[in-house]
Amino acid sequence: MNFLAFLLLGLIAGAIAKMILPGRQGGGWLATLLLGVVGAVLGGWIGSLFGSGTAGFFDLVSWIWAIIGALVVLAIWGFITNKRAA
């Protein structure tokens, strides 16, 4: 997948993950982009373990794994930032 498409996938996956995950997570669009890209990488890695990694930008499986990865990263991020605030 080309670099700009991967960044766009990460941004959108991060935004979708923020909408799905309840609660208030800090960060603006840059944090969403970074968490989404890290989540997309994590999702692609998890997907490759199951034999279905990231195939392309318009592949539904790529989007599902990217969103799952972004949810995991966002949950970890929320746990870290809430623990630090307490």
mmCIF file of N, CA, C and O in Angstrom:
data_model
loop_
_atom_site.group_PDB
_atom_site.id
_atom_site.type_symbol
_atom_site.label_atom_id
_atom_site.label_comp_id
_atom_site.label_asym_id
_atom_site.label_seq_id
_atom_site.Cartn_x
_atom_site.Cartn_y
_atom_site.Cartn_z
ATOM 1 N N MET A 1 0.863 -1.167 0.000
ATOM 2 C CA MET A 1 0.000 0.000 0.000
ATOM 3 C C MET A 1 0.909 1.229 0.000
ATOM 4 O O MET A 1 1.886 1.264 0.736
ATOM 5 N N ASN A 2 0.584 2.234 -0.774
ATOM 6 C CA ASN A 2 1.462 3.393 -0.810
ATOM 7 C C ASN A 2 1.323 4.218 0.471
ATOM 8 O O ASN A 2 0.350 4.113 1.209
ATOM 9 N N PHE A 3 2.321 5.020 0.755
ATOM 10 C CA PHE A 3 2.456 5.708 2.037
ATOM 11 C C PHE A 3 1.282 6.642 2.324
ATOM 12 O O PHE A 3 0.743 6.652 3.433
ATOM 13 N N LEU A 4 0.867 7.448 1.363
ATOM 14 C CA LEU A 4 -0.236 8.389 1.588
ATOM 15 C C LEU A 4 -1.562 7.661 1.816
ATOM 16 O O LEU A 4 -2.365 8.075 2.660
ATOM 17 N N ALA A 5 -1.772 6.585 1.106
ATOM 18 C CA ALA A 5 -2.988 5.798 1.319
ATOM 19 C C ALA A 5 -2.977 5.175 2.707
ATOM 20 O O ALA A 5 -4.008 5.113 3.383
ATOM 21 N N PHE A 6 -1.803 4.750 3.162
ATOM 22 C CA PHE A 6 -1.677 4.172 4.497
ATOM 23 C C PHE A 6 -1.964 5.218 5.572
ATOM 24 O O PHE A 6 -2.635 4.934 6.558
ATOM 25 N N LEU A 7 -1.481 6.463 5.369
ATOM 26 C CA LEU A 7 -1.772 7.545 6.317
ATOM 27 C C LEU A 7 -3.265 7.864 6.334
ATOM 28 O O LEU A 7 -3.853 8.076 7.407
ATOM 29 N N LEU A 8 -3.879 7.890 5.167
ATOM 30 C CA LEU A 8 -5.313 8.154 5.093
ATOM 31 C C LEU A 8 -6.106 7.037 5.763
ATOM 32 O O LEU A 8 -7.047 7.296 6.517
ATOM 33 N N LEU A 9 -5.713 5.800 5.511
ATOM 34 C CA LEU A 9 -6.351 4.655 6.164
ATOM 35 C C LEU A 9 -6.216 4.769 7.682
ATOM 36 O O LEU A 9 -7.172 4.553 8.419
ATOM 37 N N GLY A 10 -5.027 5.128 8.164
ATOM 38 C CA GLY A 10 -4.804 5.279 9.599
ATOM 39 C C GLY A 10 -5.631 6.399 10.199
ATOM 40 O O GLY A 10 -6.191 6.260 11.292
ATOM 41 N N LEU A 11 -5.734 7.529 9.508
ATOM 42 C CA LEU A 11 -6.533 8.649 10.001
ATOM 43 C C LEU A 11 -8.002 8.272 10.109
ATOM 44 O O LEU A 11 -8.655 8.520 11.136
ATOM 45 N N ILE A 12 -8.523 7.643 9.078
ATOM 46 C CA ILE A 12 -9.935 7.255 9.078
ATOM 47 C C ILE A 12 -10.184 6.148 10.103
ATOM 48 O O ILE A 12 -11.172 6.187 10.848
ATOM 49 N N ALA A 13 -9.276 5.166 10.181
ATOM 50 C CA ALA A 13 -9.438 4.090 11.164
ATOM 51 C C ALA A 13 -9.377 4.649 12.582
ATOM 52 O O ALA A 13 -10.141 4.232 13.456
ATOM 53 N N GLY A 14 -8.492 5.597 12.836
ATOM 54 C CA GLY A 14 -8.413 6.227 14.147
ATOM 55 C C GLY A 14 -9.670 7.002 14.492
ATOM 56 O O GLY A 14 -10.160 6.960 15.628
ATOM 57 N N ALA A 15 -10.227 7.721 13.522
ATOM 58 C CA ALA A 15 -11.462 8.464 13.753
ATOM 59 C C ALA A 15 -12.631 7.518 14.029
ATOM 60 O O ALA A 15 -13.451 7.766 14.924
ATOM 61 N N ILE A 16 -12.708 6.435 13.280
ATOM 62 C CA ILE A 16 -13.773 5.449 13.509
ATOM 63 C C ILE A 16 -13.612 4.806 14.877
ATOM 64 O O ILE A 16 -14.586 4.611 15.610
ATOM 65 N N ALA A 17 -12.373 4.507 15.258
ATOM 66 C CA ALA A 17 -12.125 3.907 16.572
ATOM 67 C C ALA A 17 -12.526 4.863 17.687
ATOM 68 O O ALA A 17 -13.084 4.442 18.702
ATOM 69 N N LYS A 18 -12.264 6.165 17.511
ATOM 70 C CA LYS A 18 -12.678 7.149 18.520
ATOM 71 C C LYS A 18 -14.195 7.226 18.623
ATOM 72 O O LYS A 18 -14.731 7.464 19.692
ATOM 73 N N MET A 19 -14.893 7.037 17.512
ATOM 74 C CA MET A 19 -16.356 7.057 17.540
ATOM 75 C C MET A 19 -16.912 5.798 18.201
ATOM 76 O O MET A 19 -17.929 5.858 18.882
ATOM 77 N N ILE A 20 -16.257 4.663 17.996
ATOM 78 C CA ILE A 20 -16.744 3.396 18.539
ATOM 79 C C ILE A 20 -16.453 3.290 20.031
ATOM 80 O O ILE A 20 -17.318 2.861 20.808
ATOM 81 N N LEU A 21 -15.241 3.669 20.442
ATOM 82 C CA LEU A 21 -14.823 3.501 21.827
ATOM 83 C C LEU A 21 -15.475 4.564 22.696
ATOM 84 O O LEU A 21 -15.318 5.757 22.445
ATOM 85 N N PRO A 22 -16.219 4.137 23.729
ATOM 86 C CA PRO A 22 -16.888 5.122 24.582
ATOM 87 C C PRO A 22 -15.886 5.857 25.467
ATOM 88 O O PRO A 22 -14.768 5.399 25.683
ATOM 89 N N GLY A 23 -16.304 7.003 25.970
ATOM 90 C CA GLY A 23 -15.450 7.779 26.848
ATOM 91 C C GLY A 23 -14.764 8.899 26.102
ATOM 92 O O GLY A 23 -14.931 9.086 24.912
ATOM 93 N N ARG A 24 -13.989 9.642 26.870
ATOM 94 C CA ARG A 24 -13.314 10.801 26.285
ATOM 95 C C ARG A 24 -11.824 10.510 26.177
ATOM 96 O O ARG A 24 -11.146 10.308 27.179
ATOM 97 N N GLN A 25 -11.336 10.511 24.971
ATOM 98 C CA GLN A 25 -9.916 10.344 24.735
ATOM 99 C C GLN A 25 -9.363 11.694 24.306
ATOM 100 O O GLN A 25 -9.958 12.375 23.501
ATOM 101 N N GLY A 26 -8.227 12.038 24.836
ATOM 102 C CA GLY A 26 -7.612 13.309 24.479
ATOM 103 C C GLY A 26 -6.965 13.241 23.112
ATOM 104 O O GLY A 26 -6.840 12.185 22.506
ATOM 105 N N GLY A 27 -6.563 14.390 22.651
ATOM 106 C CA GLY A 27 -5.837 14.442 21.384
ATOM 107 C C GLY A 27 -6.706 14.950 20.258
ATOM 108 O O GLY A 27 -7.901 14.718 20.214
ATOM 109 N N GLY A 28 -6.073 15.644 19.355
ATOM 110 C CA GLY A 28 -6.758 16.157 18.182
ATOM 111 C C GLY A 28 -6.546 15.263 16.988
ATOM 112 O O GLY A 28 -6.339 14.055 17.110
ATOM 113 N N TRP A 29 -6.564 15.875 15.817
ATOM 114 C CA TRP A 29 -6.460 15.084 14.595
ATOM 115 C C TRP A 29 -5.066 14.482 14.429
ATOM 116 O O TRP A 29 -4.935 13.402 13.867
ATOM 117 N N LEU A 30 -4.028 15.160 14.952
ATOM 118 C CA LEU A 30 -2.680 14.604 14.842
ATOM 119 C C LEU A 30 -2.535 13.345 15.703
ATOM 120 O O LEU A 30 -1.978 12.340 15.262
ATOM 121 N N ALA A 31 -3.078 13.394 16.918
ATOM 122 C CA ALA A 31 -3.046 12.208 17.781
ATOM 123 C C ALA A 31 -3.886 11.092 17.163
ATOM 124 O O ALA A 31 -3.504 9.920 17.221
ATOM 125 N N THR A 32 -5.015 11.452 16.569
ATOM 126 C CA THR A 32 -5.851 10.468 15.896
ATOM 127 C C THR A 32 -5.097 9.821 14.739
ATOM 128 O O THR A 32 -5.146 8.608 14.551
ATOM 129 N N LEU A 33 -4.361 10.632 13.967
ATOM 130 C CA LEU A 33 -3.572 10.114 12.861
ATOM 131 C C LEU A 33 -2.504 9.154 13.368
ATOM 132 O O LEU A 33 -2.368 8.036 12.857
ATOM 133 N N LEU A 34 -1.767 9.562 14.384
ATOM 134 C CA LEU A 34 -0.696 8.717 14.905
ATOM 135 C C LEU A 34 -1.236 7.422 15.499
ATOM 136 O O LEU A 34 -0.715 6.338 15.236
ATOM 137 N N LEU A 35 -2.289 7.526 16.316
ATOM 138 C CA LEU A 35 -2.881 6.326 16.904
ATOM 139 C C LEU A 35 -3.488 5.433 15.827
ATOM 140 O O LEU A 35 -3.404 4.211 15.900
ATOM 141 N N GLY A 36 -4.095 6.043 14.821
ATOM 142 C CA GLY A 36 -4.678 5.263 13.730
ATOM 143 C C GLY A 36 -3.632 4.546 12.902
ATOM 144 O O GLY A 36 -3.811 3.389 12.517
ATOM 145 N N VAL A 37 -2.513 5.217 12.619
ATOM 146 C CA VAL A 37 -1.449 4.582 11.844
ATOM 147 C C VAL A 37 -0.816 3.455 12.640
ATOM 148 O O VAL A 37 -0.593 2.357 12.117
ATOM 149 N N VAL A 38 -0.542 3.707 13.928
ATOM 150 C CA VAL A 38 -0.005 2.642 14.774
ATOM 151 C C VAL A 38 -1.006 1.490 14.859
ATOM 152 O O VAL A 38 -0.636 0.319 14.784
ATOM 153 N N GLY A 39 -2.291 1.821 14.983
ATOM 154 C CA GLY A 39 -3.322 0.792 15.012
ATOM 155 C C GLY A 39 -3.431 0.031 13.712
ATOM 156 O O GLY A 39 -3.636 -1.185 13.698
ATOM 157 N N ALA A 40 -3.264 0.732 12.589
ATOM 158 C CA ALA A 40 -3.308 0.060 11.292
ATOM 159 C C ALA A 40 -2.128 -0.895 11.143
ATOM 160 O O ALA A 40 -2.285 -2.007 10.624
ATOM 161 N N VAL A 41 -0.957 -0.477 11.620
ATOM 162 C CA VAL A 41 0.208 -1.364 11.579
ATOM 163 C C VAL A 41 -0.040 -2.577 12.470
ATOM 164 O O VAL A 41 0.207 -3.722 12.077
ATOM 165 N N LEU A 42 -0.535 -2.334 13.682
ATOM 166 C CA LEU A 42 -0.838 -3.431 14.598
ATOM 167 C C LEU A 42 -1.907 -4.351 14.014
ATOM 168 O O LEU A 42 -1.769 -5.576 14.058
ATOM 169 N N GLY A 43 -2.951 -3.772 13.451
ATOM 170 C CA GLY A 43 -4.004 -4.574 12.839
ATOM 171 C C GLY A 43 -3.504 -5.386 11.664
ATOM 172 O O GLY A 43 -3.884 -6.541 11.483
ATOM 173 N N GLY A 44 -2.634 -4.785 10.840
ATOM 174 C CA GLY A 44 -2.045 -5.524 9.721
ATOM 175 C C GLY A 44 -1.180 -6.676 10.209
ATOM 176 O O GLY A 44 -1.189 -7.768 9.633
ATOM 177 N N TRP A 45 -0.447 -6.446 11.289
ATOM 178 C CA TRP A 45 0.394 -7.509 11.849
ATOM 179 C C TRP A 45 -0.466 -8.629 12.417
ATOM 180 O O TRP A 45 -0.205 -9.804 12.165
ATOM 181 N N ILE A 46 -1.521 -8.267 13.168
ATOM 182 C CA ILE A 46 -2.428 -9.286 13.715
ATOM 183 C C ILE A 46 -3.108 -10.035 12.577
ATOM 184 O O ILE A 46 -3.247 -11.255 12.612
ATOM 185 N N GLY A 47 -3.538 -9.304 11.552
ATOM 186 C CA GLY A 47 -4.175 -9.943 10.405
ATOM 187 C C GLY A 47 -3.246 -10.898 9.673
ATOM 188 O O GLY A 47 -3.674 -11.954 9.208
ATOM 189 N N SER A 48 -1.967 -10.538 9.603
ATOM 190 C CA SER A 48 -1.020 -11.431 8.931
ATOM 191 C C SER A 48 -0.806 -12.712 9.726
ATOM 192 O O SER A 48 -0.483 -13.748 9.156
ATOM 193 N N LEU A 49 -0.977 -12.649 11.042
ATOM 194 C CA LEU A 49 -0.887 -13.861 11.853
ATOM 195 C C LEU A 49 -2.013 -14.835 11.516
ATOM 196 O O LEU A 49 -1.848 -16.050 11.621
ATOM 197 N N PHE A 50 -3.168 -14.281 11.133
ATOM 198 C CA PHE A 50 -4.311 -15.103 10.758
ATOM 199 C C PHE A 50 -4.404 -15.329 9.255
ATOM 200 O O PHE A 50 -5.383 -15.871 8.756
ATOM 201 N N GLY A 51 -3.402 -14.869 8.521
ATOM 202 C CA GLY A 51 -3.365 -15.101 7.083
ATOM 203 C C GLY A 51 -4.136 -14.094 6.260
ATOM 204 O O GLY A 51 -4.372 -14.313 5.079
ATOM 205 N N SER A 52 -4.535 -12.974 6.856
ATOM 206 C CA SER A 52 -5.282 -11.967 6.092
ATOM 207 C C SER A 52 -4.822 -10.573 6.489
ATOM 208 O O SER A 52 -5.557 -9.821 7.106
ATOM 209 N N GLY A 53 -3.618 -10.199 6.133
ATOM 210 C CA GLY A 53 -3.075 -8.884 6.470
ATOM 211 C C GLY A 53 -3.694 -7.794 5.619
ATOM 212 O O GLY A 53 -4.786 -7.937 5.086
ATOM 213 N N THR A 54 -2.985 -6.687 5.480
ATOM 214 C CA THR A 54 -3.488 -5.583 4.678
ATOM 215 C C THR A 54 -3.162 -5.822 3.213
ATOM 216 O O THR A 54 -2.006 -5.894 2.834
ATOM 217 N N ALA A 55 -4.190 -5.967 2.404
ATOM 218 C CA ALA A 55 -4.007 -6.261 0.983
ATOM 219 C C ALA A 55 -3.987 -4.991 0.149
ATOM 220 O O ALA A 55 -3.224 -4.877 -0.798
ATOM 221 N N GLY A 56 -4.823 -4.035 0.473
ATOM 222 C CA GLY A 56 -4.886 -2.807 -0.304
ATOM 223 C C GLY A 56 -5.838 -1.827 0.346
ATOM 224 O O GLY A 56 -6.559 -2.158 1.279
ATOM 225 N N PHE A 57 -5.827 -0.605 -0.154
ATOM 226 C CA PHE A 57 -6.627 0.459 0.445
ATOM 227 C C PHE A 57 -8.120 0.164 0.368
ATOM 228 O O PHE A 57 -8.855 0.448 1.301
ATOM 229 N N PHE A 58 -8.592 -0.395 -0.715
ATOM 230 C CA PHE A 58 -10.019 -0.629 -0.901
ATOM 231 C C PHE A 58 -10.461 -2.022 -0.470
ATOM 232 O O PHE A 58 -11.594 -2.410 -0.715
ATOM 233 N N ASP A 59 -9.586 -2.752 0.184
ATOM 234 C CA ASP A 59 -9.919 -4.086 0.666
ATOM 235 C C ASP A 59 -10.600 -3.981 2.029
ATOM 236 O O ASP A 59 -10.064 -3.374 2.957
ATOM 237 N N LEU A 60 -11.795 -4.563 2.154
ATOM 238 C CA LEU A 60 -12.564 -4.471 3.398
ATOM 239 C C LEU A 60 -11.833 -5.110 4.572
ATOM 240 O O LEU A 60 -11.886 -4.588 5.698
ATOM 241 N N VAL A 61 -11.109 -6.178 4.327
ATOM 242 C CA VAL A 61 -10.365 -6.843 5.400
ATOM 243 C C VAL A 61 -9.288 -5.915 5.958
ATOM 244 O O VAL A 61 -9.065 -5.864 7.165
ATOM 245 N N SER A 62 -8.637 -5.133 5.101
ATOM 246 C CA SER A 62 -7.634 -4.162 5.551
ATOM 247 C C SER A 62 -8.259 -3.140 6.483
ATOM 248 O O SER A 62 -7.687 -2.787 7.515
ATOM 249 N N TRP A 63 -9.442 -2.670 6.129
ATOM 250 C CA TRP A 63 -10.131 -1.676 6.954
ATOM 251 C C TRP A 63 -10.540 -2.268 8.300
ATOM 252 O O TRP A 63 -10.394 -1.615 9.328
ATOM 253 N N ILE A 64 -11.047 -3.471 8.282
ATOM 254 C CA ILE A 64 -11.482 -4.102 9.538
ATOM 255 C C ILE A 64 -10.287 -4.289 10.467
ATOM 256 O O ILE A 64 -10.361 -3.951 11.655
ATOM 257 N N TRP A 65 -9.176 -4.817 9.947
ATOM 258 C CA TRP A 65 -8.000 -5.011 10.795
ATOM 259 C C TRP A 65 -7.423 -3.688 11.268
ATOM 260 O O TRP A 65 -6.955 -3.581 12.406
ATOM 261 N N ALA A 66 -7.452 -2.659 10.426
ATOM 262 C CA ALA A 66 -6.945 -1.349 10.827
ATOM 263 C C ALA A 66 -7.805 -0.753 11.944
ATOM 264 O O ALA A 66 -7.279 -0.180 12.902
ATOM 265 N N ILE A 67 -9.112 -0.907 11.846
ATOM 266 C CA ILE A 67 -10.004 -0.379 12.883
ATOM 267 C C ILE A 67 -9.836 -1.166 14.176
ATOM 268 O O ILE A 67 -9.794 -0.578 15.265
ATOM 269 N N ILE A 68 -9.709 -2.479 14.086
ATOM 270 C CA ILE A 68 -9.484 -3.295 15.285
ATOM 271 C C ILE A 68 -8.166 -2.892 15.942
ATOM 272 O O ILE A 68 -8.095 -2.711 17.166
ATOM 273 N N GLY A 69 -7.126 -2.732 15.141
ATOM 274 C CA GLY A 69 -5.838 -2.303 15.686
ATOM 275 C C GLY A 69 -5.918 -0.925 16.314
ATOM 276 O O GLY A 69 -5.353 -0.680 17.383
ATOM 277 N N ALA A 70 -6.636 0.002 15.673
ATOM 278 C CA ALA A 70 -6.795 1.347 16.221
ATOM 279 C C ALA A 70 -7.589 1.315 17.527
ATOM 280 O O ALA A 70 -7.291 2.074 18.456
ATOM 281 N N LEU A 71 -8.585 0.443 17.617
ATOM 282 C CA LEU A 71 -9.331 0.306 18.872
ATOM 283 C C LEU A 71 -8.432 -0.185 20.001
ATOM 284 O O LEU A 71 -8.499 0.321 21.124
ATOM 285 N N VAL A 72 -7.584 -1.153 19.693
ATOM 286 C CA VAL A 72 -6.662 -1.675 20.708
ATOM 287 C C VAL A 72 -5.696 -0.583 21.163
ATOM 288 O O VAL A 72 -5.501 -0.355 22.362
ATOM 289 N N VAL A 73 -5.102 0.132 20.195
ATOM 290 C CA VAL A 73 -4.148 1.186 20.535
ATOM 291 C C VAL A 73 -4.841 2.313 21.297
ATOM 292 O O VAL A 73 -4.306 2.834 22.276
ATOM 293 N N LEU A 74 -6.046 2.675 20.896
ATOM 294 C CA LEU A 74 -6.779 3.736 21.570
ATOM 295 C C LEU A 74 -7.165 3.330 22.987
ATOM 296 O O LEU A 74 -7.106 4.147 23.915
ATOM 297 N N ALA A 75 -7.529 2.068 23.191
ATOM 298 C CA ALA A 75 -7.855 1.591 24.541
ATOM 299 C C ALA A 75 -6.613 1.628 25.433
ATOM 300 O O ALA A 75 -6.675 2.048 26.595
ATOM 301 N N ILE A 76 -5.478 1.211 24.887
ATOM 302 C CA ILE A 76 -4.224 1.266 25.652
ATOM 303 C C ILE A 76 -3.855 2.713 25.957
ATOM 304 O O ILE A 76 -3.465 3.047 27.076
ATOM 305 N N TRP A 77 -4.011 3.589 24.983
ATOM 306 C CA TRP A 77 -3.724 5.013 25.172
ATOM 307 C C TRP A 77 -4.627 5.610 26.254
ATOM 308 O O TRP A 77 -4.170 6.369 27.108
ATOM 309 N N GLY A 78 -5.907 5.270 26.220
ATOM 310 C CA GLY A 78 -6.836 5.764 27.243
ATOM 311 C C GLY A 78 -6.480 5.247 28.623
ATOM 312 O O GLY A 78 -6.559 5.979 29.608
ATOM 313 N N PHE A 79 -6.060 3.998 28.709
ATOM 314 C CA PHE A 79 -5.655 3.429 29.996
ATOM 315 C C PHE A 79 -4.420 4.143 30.543
ATOM 316 O O PHE A 79 -4.350 4.467 31.725
ATOM 317 N N ILE A 80 -3.452 4.417 29.681
ATOM 318 C CA ILE A 80 -2.229 5.090 30.107
ATOM 319 C C ILE A 80 -2.507 6.527 30.547
ATOM 320 O O ILE A 80 -2.036 6.966 31.590
ATOM 321 N N THR A 81 -3.274 7.248 29.765
ATOM 322 C CA THR A 81 -3.533 8.658 30.092
ATOM 323 C C THR A 81 -4.452 8.794 31.300
ATOM 324 O O THR A 81 -4.296 9.720 32.082
ATOM 325 N N ASN A 82 -5.425 7.879 31.487
ATOM 326 C CA ASN A 82 -6.279 7.939 32.667
ATOM 327 C C ASN A 82 -5.503 7.582 33.915
ATOM 328 O O ASN A 82 -5.743 8.128 34.985
ATOM 329 N N LYS A 83 -4.579 6.652 33.807
ATOM 330 C CA LYS A 83 -3.764 6.244 34.949
ATOM 331 C C LYS A 83 -2.836 7.391 35.359
ATOM 332 O O LYS A 83 -2.625 7.637 36.533
ATOM 333 N N ARG A 84 -2.314 8.089 34.377
ATOM 334 C CA ARG A 84 -1.410 9.208 34.639
ATOM 335 C C ARG A 84 -2.165 10.375 35.284
ATOM 336 O O ARG A 84 -1.634 11.081 36.118
ATOM 337 N N ALA A 85 -3.422 10.601 34.883
ATOM 338 C CA ALA A 85 -4.219 11.697 35.414
ATOM 339 C C ALA A 85 -4.669 11.443 36.837
ATOM 340 O O ALA A 85 -4.922 12.367 37.604
ATOM 341 N N ALA A 86 -4.784 10.182 37.229
ATOM 342 C CA ALA A 86 -5.286 9.847 38.558
ATOM 343 C C ALA A 86 -4.266 9.978 39.639
ATOM 344 O O ALA A 86 -3.321 10.506 39.778
#
